[in-house]
Structures are given as C-alpha cells and as structure tokens.
Amino acid sequence: MKVIIKAREGMGNVELAQRPVPEINENEVLIKIRKAGICGTDFHIYKWDKWSQNRIKPPLIMGHEFAGEIVETGKAVKGLHIGQRVSAEGHITCQKCKLCRTGRGHICNDIEIIGVDRAGCFAEYIKMPAMNVWPLDDEIEDKYGAIMDPLGNAMHTVMAQPVSSRDVLITGGGSIGLFATAIAKRFGAARLVVSEPQPYKAQLAKKAGADEVINPLGDNPKEQILEAFHGRQPEVVLEMSGFPSAFQLGLEVIENGGDMAILGIPSEDLNIDMGKYVIFKGITLRGINGRRMFDTWYQCQNFLKGNSSFIDHVITHELPMEDINEGFRLMSESKAVKVVLDF
Ligand SMILES: [Zn+2]
Ligand SMILES: [Zn+2]
C-alpha cells in the first residue's frame, strides 16, 4: 500500500513509500482511508522541532485524523461491519490503569498515539482497535469525519467550563482556535474576541463567528482586547497558540475568578508570576489533552449535524495524498489552515 512517512530525522524528509497492508488481530478492524487531515502535530514532525526529536522514531507512517471505511473485522469484533464509514480516536489507551477505569482514558499514562508512537493514517489502510472506532453518522460527510479529532480538541477545550452568556477570549486562530471560535459562538458566548496576528487567519476567525479580532503583535494588545470587550474583561480565556506571550496576555486580561483552558503547547518553558496572575486573581487554569472518550465525540457529532457550515471555511484545501509536501509548504507560508488529503 501507498503511505506517507517521515523517512529520517531532520527538517522535511516526508516521502511517499510502499508498505505491506497491516494484519489485524481478533480485536481490531482494518480501515481503508478515504480522507485524512494534516494536523499541527504533523507539521511539528515535518519541521522536526524539539518535541518531535524527543518523541518520534523515524521511519514512521504519519497522520492521526481520518475518515474511512471498514474492509475487515477481527473475529471478536462486535457491532462494526464491513463497508461501515468510520473515524477513530487516535489515542490508544491501556484500558487497565486507574485513569482508564474511571472514564479518563484521555490522560492515561500509557497512551500510544497513531502517527506519533505507532503507524498512522497517512496510508491506504490502517488497523485500529475496535474500541477506538467511531462510526460516522450518515449526515456527516467524509471531510468532516476526517477532522473530528482536532474538532474534538476544540470541543473539549470549550466544554471545559461554561461559555454560555460569558465573555470569551480565544488566543490563537489556527485550525483548532477557529473550530473553538465557531463552537463557542454557537454555544452562546456573550462576546467572543480572537487574538491572531495573521490577517488571513484573522479574517477566517470573523467568518467563524468572532465579534472582533485583535492583533497581539500590534500596539498595546491589552488595550485592544479591553476595547473589543467594550471595557469588560473576558471571563473565559481559551489558549490555543502555544506562544508564551499569548498565555501571558490571557492572564493579564482575564477577569478575577475567570476560567482559562490551555490547549496550545508552549514551545518553551513559561515564566509566570503565579502569585499576581493566578493566585490573587483567583482564576482556574486547566490543561486540556485530547478528547474525552467518548463524551467529546458525541458532542462533536451533534455539533456537526446542522453546524458544519460554520467550520467549512476552516478546511482551506483538499489535496491528493501525493501532494503532502505541497500541503506542508502552504502551511509553512500560512496560506492554508486545515488541509485534508484524499487517498
Ligand atoms: Zn491532530
Ligand atoms: Zn490507562
């Protein structure tokens, strides 16, 4: 089968290759990939940043967001069938630890992620444990099925605290920030402001439902934000960028007692005055990892049925899988947000 691999360490080195079709055990299914999303994580692996250098062991089949069709089921698999359209949770959990046994498998200590720790979905076929498979509702097209993973990251972050009737600031307008913008607005955020320096993404944030978009690299971003909230302070901050400066900005503007959920992974250690910004402000900081299994998936399914038009423009490109490097080029030049590959 045709696959896309990170062939070697170093910048780039993403190549097409041939691999045997995987063999499944009795608890797994074999899925023929139809569409797969390129994630920021794949882009980190492409760029070979510090995180990738510590985690990725090339050669590796990349990719973890997909929609496809079941072509084979293991002997012990029940409730799934050949020909069924599916996506899947890419975090494979141990099923044994305390966290897994108490409904918190998304923070299992013994997690394996497809396309990171084991073969991913940038391939004609992938094998998945049946328990990770998410059957796709008839109303949800393949291209939305292929982005349920990052949509789930956004959903998990928005749902981590109430947003309805509250002022919400989202720092970072990448694909997950834009998904979160659409979700928070649809879920009734009072006023929703996005901070994003790139004009292309800023304009997409408006389309997704932001009442205002400010440029954090412009003059006095703190003043800009307070003005955008008509002099109020945001009660909720969703940090989606991973930039220490965005995190700091969020802490400075958030209202005392506010809720801050952090999904963006900082590229370096943060130096924060915890006393001033967290303790005395009495705010709640929450780290968000992955998607709750499977609460978040049900929420995403319900959101997509009827609301997909609010995120449609975030999928800026659909390319044949052979053009993977073109996808990365568009992303590195900030000309694309979510790129979906056709297999
Ligand atoms: Zn992803
Ligand atoms: Zn576990």
XYZ file of C-alpha atoms and ligand atoms in Angstrom:
345
model
C 0.000 0.000 0.000
C 0.996 3.626 -0.541
C 1.982 5.510 2.606
C 3.443 8.853 3.663
C 6.404 8.533 6.006
C 8.714 10.699 7.993
C 11.711 8.953 6.477
C 14.563 10.308 8.594
C 15.372 12.784 11.324
C 15.726 16.443 10.337
C 13.662 19.157 8.659
C 11.321 17.863 5.923
C 12.174 14.280 4.901
C 8.498 13.457 4.330
C 8.242 10.940 1.486
C 5.880 8.553 -0.280
C 6.712 4.885 0.292
C 5.267 1.369 -0.028
C 4.399 -0.822 2.966
C 2.524 -4.123 3.358
C -1.184 -3.824 4.283
C -1.363 -4.333 8.094
C -2.633 -7.627 9.516
C -5.298 -7.362 12.197
C -5.799 -9.334 15.407
C -9.193 -10.532 16.645
C -9.993 -7.235 18.402
C -9.011 -4.932 15.549
C -10.527 -3.701 12.301
C -8.820 -2.810 9.031
C -9.892 0.546 7.622
C -9.434 1.831 4.089
C -8.627 5.533 4.390
C -10.712 7.941 2.321
C -9.615 11.317 3.699
C -7.065 12.416 6.312
C -6.368 15.798 7.870
C -2.904 17.316 8.235
C -2.554 18.425 11.843
C -0.265 20.957 13.501
C 1.357 17.924 15.126
C 2.257 16.541 11.673
C 3.703 19.938 10.855
C 5.862 19.766 14.022
C 7.095 16.353 12.867
C 7.769 17.779 9.385
C 9.749 20.681 10.882
C 11.475 18.294 13.319
C 11.139 20.591 16.324
C 12.359 19.783 19.824
C 9.184 17.875 20.738
C 9.486 15.645 17.622
C 13.159 14.994 18.238
C 12.295 13.633 21.687
C 9.217 11.627 20.686
C 9.317 10.431 17.047
C 11.324 7.432 15.852
C 11.564 7.529 12.032
C 10.791 5.892 9.701
C 7.156 6.378 10.727
C 3.843 6.403 8.843
C 2.432 9.819 9.773
C -1.141 11.052 10.364
C -3.842 10.635 13.004
C -7.032 12.326 11.714
C -9.089 10.382 9.202
C -12.332 9.093 7.775
C -12.506 5.753 6.017
C -14.367 2.528 5.529
C -14.062 -0.797 7.346
C -12.810 -3.532 4.999
C -12.094 -6.308 7.524
C -13.138 -7.046 11.108
C -11.388 -9.252 13.693
C -13.156 -12.403 14.902
C -14.061 -10.951 18.314
C -15.304 -7.595 16.985
C -18.989 -6.915 17.551
C -21.164 -4.026 16.417
C -18.995 -2.933 13.489
C -19.277 -4.203 9.936
C -17.530 -4.227 6.593
C -18.459 -1.207 4.476
C -19.182 0.978 7.513
C -17.933 4.586 7.317
C -15.843 5.406 10.360
C -13.367 7.732 12.002
C -11.391 6.772 15.111
C -9.932 8.062 18.332
C -6.192 8.082 17.646
C -5.180 7.780 21.292
C -4.858 4.097 22.124
C -5.162 3.659 25.866
C -4.030 0.850 28.181
C -7.578 0.040 29.429
C -6.088 -1.123 32.739
C -4.918 1.886 34.728
C -6.945 3.856 37.258
C -7.498 6.695 34.774
C -8.791 4.383 32.055
C -11.032 2.607 34.545
C -12.538 5.872 35.760
C -13.505 7.351 32.393
C -10.355 9.438 31.979
C -8.511 7.448 29.336
C -7.574 10.668 27.518
C -4.938 11.214 30.229
C -3.865 7.543 30.533
C -0.177 7.326 31.421
C 0.408 4.524 28.984
C -1.015 6.073 25.836
C 0.038 5.326 22.257
C -0.910 7.791 19.514
C -1.247 6.731 15.887
C 1.122 8.643 13.612
C 3.260 9.548 16.648
C 4.104 6.373 18.576
C 2.876 3.809 16.034
C 1.875 3.643 12.348
C -0.540 6.428 11.401
C -3.323 7.012 8.900
C -1.417 8.660 6.013
C -1.749 5.286 4.317
C -4.201 3.424 2.146
C -5.074 1.214 5.148
C -4.767 1.391 8.931
C -5.542 -1.155 11.630
C -7.335 0.148 14.723
C -8.552 -1.475 17.949
C -12.323 -1.845 17.516
C -12.881 0.071 20.724
C -11.282 3.217 19.191
C -13.512 3.209 16.123
C -16.139 5.944 15.790
C -18.958 5.075 13.343
C -19.793 8.124 11.238
C -23.366 9.352 11.159
C -24.878 9.358 7.639
C -25.298 13.128 7.859
C -21.571 13.700 8.393
C -19.520 13.855 5.184
C -16.092 12.223 4.951
C -14.254 15.538 5.035
C -15.818 16.399 8.399
C -15.237 12.851 9.627
C -11.557 13.415 8.832
C -11.342 16.418 11.165
C -13.278 15.104 14.170
C -10.003 14.724 16.072
C -8.997 18.439 16.027
C -12.648 19.498 16.247
C -12.710 17.328 19.367
C -9.702 19.177 20.799
C -11.610 22.423 20.297
C -14.829 20.958 21.730
C -13.027 19.558 24.780
C -11.452 22.979 25.448
C -14.700 24.929 25.025
C -16.672 22.445 27.145
C -14.120 22.506 29.989
C -16.026 25.440 31.541
C -19.318 27.183 30.850
C -19.114 29.682 27.953
C -22.788 30.437 27.526
C -23.549 34.095 28.222
C -19.905 34.775 29.202
C -17.249 36.933 27.507
C -14.702 34.662 25.834
C -11.202 35.411 24.537
C -9.528 32.871 22.252
C -5.784 33.362 21.786
C -4.621 31.798 18.505
C -6.568 31.392 15.258
C -5.090 28.181 13.873
C -7.471 25.390 12.897
C -8.321 24.414 16.491
C -8.702 28.069 17.558
C -11.049 28.623 14.609
C -13.057 25.482 15.426
C -13.290 26.671 19.043
C -14.477 30.081 17.829
C -17.319 28.502 15.859
C -18.266 26.202 18.745
C -18.139 28.857 21.493
C -20.249 31.225 19.401
C -22.833 28.570 18.599
C -22.902 27.604 22.282
C -23.867 31.123 23.249
C -20.711 33.029 24.206
C -21.738 36.608 25.028
C -18.928 38.480 23.304
C -16.203 36.497 21.547
C -12.825 38.038 20.721
C -9.952 36.258 18.983
C -6.337 37.379 19.108
C -4.459 36.378 15.957
C -1.640 38.249 14.185
C -2.025 36.821 10.671
C -4.567 38.717 8.533
C -5.563 35.551 6.618
C -6.475 33.689 9.822
C -7.966 36.822 11.399
C -10.430 37.045 8.544
C -11.330 33.340 8.945
C -11.910 33.947 12.671
C -14.501 36.592 11.771
C -16.187 34.113 9.453
C -16.211 31.514 12.244
C -18.165 33.914 14.450
C -15.666 36.155 16.277
C -17.230 39.515 17.164
C -13.821 41.098 16.877
C -10.254 40.013 16.086
C -7.286 41.858 17.540
C -3.627 41.724 16.505
C -1.497 40.670 19.514
C 1.626 41.960 17.741
C 0.028 45.386 17.183
C 0.125 48.359 19.551
C -0.947 47.645 23.117
C -2.861 44.351 22.654
C -4.168 44.526 26.229
C -5.978 47.809 25.496
C -7.238 46.424 22.181
C -8.781 43.444 23.971
C -10.482 45.505 26.669
C -11.846 47.810 23.987
C -13.095 44.837 21.965
C -14.981 43.680 25.078
C -16.441 47.193 25.497
C -14.363 47.816 28.614
C -15.172 44.491 30.275
C -12.641 41.739 30.991
C -13.087 38.260 29.499
C -14.433 35.675 31.957
C -13.058 32.802 29.884
C -9.739 32.541 28.022
C -9.012 29.623 25.693
C -5.279 29.479 24.884
C -4.796 27.810 21.511
C -1.488 29.224 20.275
C 1.309 27.832 22.457
C 3.019 31.224 22.416
C 4.217 32.275 25.899
C 3.274 35.883 25.036
C -0.334 34.816 24.298
C -0.533 32.924 27.579
C 0.779 35.991 29.426
C -1.687 38.270 27.609
C -4.575 35.970 28.546
C -3.525 36.029 32.209
C -3.306 39.825 32.209
C -6.756 40.457 30.751
C -8.829 37.648 32.297
C -11.347 38.761 34.899
C -10.681 37.793 38.521
C -12.225 34.385 39.154
C -12.163 33.539 35.445
C -11.553 30.201 33.747
C -8.558 29.621 31.494
C -8.242 26.427 29.462
C -4.902 25.745 27.784
C -4.563 23.547 24.719
C -1.650 25.236 22.893
C 1.607 23.504 23.758
C 4.252 26.057 24.780
C 7.397 25.802 22.673
C 9.485 26.837 25.672
C 9.240 26.988 29.467
C 6.848 29.636 30.722
C 7.963 32.225 33.231
C 4.807 33.310 35.008
C 4.150 35.385 38.095
C 1.773 32.825 39.616
C 1.076 34.996 42.659
C -0.007 38.028 40.674
C -1.882 36.379 37.823
C -3.243 33.115 39.196
C -3.418 33.134 42.998
C -4.512 36.699 43.711
C -6.794 36.763 40.670
C -8.360 33.522 41.886
C -8.514 32.083 38.392
C -8.780 28.423 37.409
C -6.181 27.071 34.966
C -6.993 23.856 33.127
C -4.732 21.833 30.848
C -6.604 20.147 28.005
C -5.310 16.972 26.397
C -7.006 15.116 23.547
C -10.695 14.325 23.643
C -12.777 12.731 26.386
C -13.639 9.201 25.305
C -16.214 9.330 24.107
C -18.162 12.257 25.524
C -16.342 14.704 23.250
C -17.063 12.565 20.181
C -20.804 12.611 20.865
C -20.663 16.392 21.318
C -18.776 16.788 18.018
C -21.236 14.555 16.203
C -24.148 16.605 17.497
C -22.376 19.843 16.594
C -21.551 18.710 13.045
C -25.167 17.755 12.365
C -26.519 21.156 11.423
C -23.477 23.330 12.126
C -20.849 22.084 9.662
C -21.260 25.248 7.574
C -19.723 27.225 10.460
C -16.441 25.334 10.164
C -16.435 24.629 6.447
C -14.168 27.566 5.607
C -11.528 26.308 8.090
C -10.861 23.394 5.708
C -8.990 25.617 3.244
C -7.505 22.924 0.988
C -8.193 19.393 -0.224
C -5.195 17.797 -1.952
C -4.324 14.360 -3.325
C -2.127 12.461 -0.823
C 0.802 12.635 -3.239
C 0.868 16.415 -2.655
C 1.658 16.122 1.061
C 4.735 18.341 0.763
C 2.674 20.988 -1.022
C 0.332 20.893 1.989
C 3.239 21.496 4.360
C 4.539 24.295 2.131
C 1.142 26.040 2.205
C 1.055 25.643 5.986
C 4.578 26.995 6.442
C 3.707 30.057 4.346
C 0.467 30.492 6.337
C -1.590 30.120 3.173
C -3.561 27.137 4.498
C -5.264 26.303 7.778
C -6.738 22.811 7.665
C -5.544 20.700 4.732
C -7.407 17.457 4.024
C -5.692 14.773 1.925
C -7.564 12.469 -0.468
C -6.466 8.834 -0.511
Zn -4.223 16.387 15.346
Zn -4.662 3.653 31.007
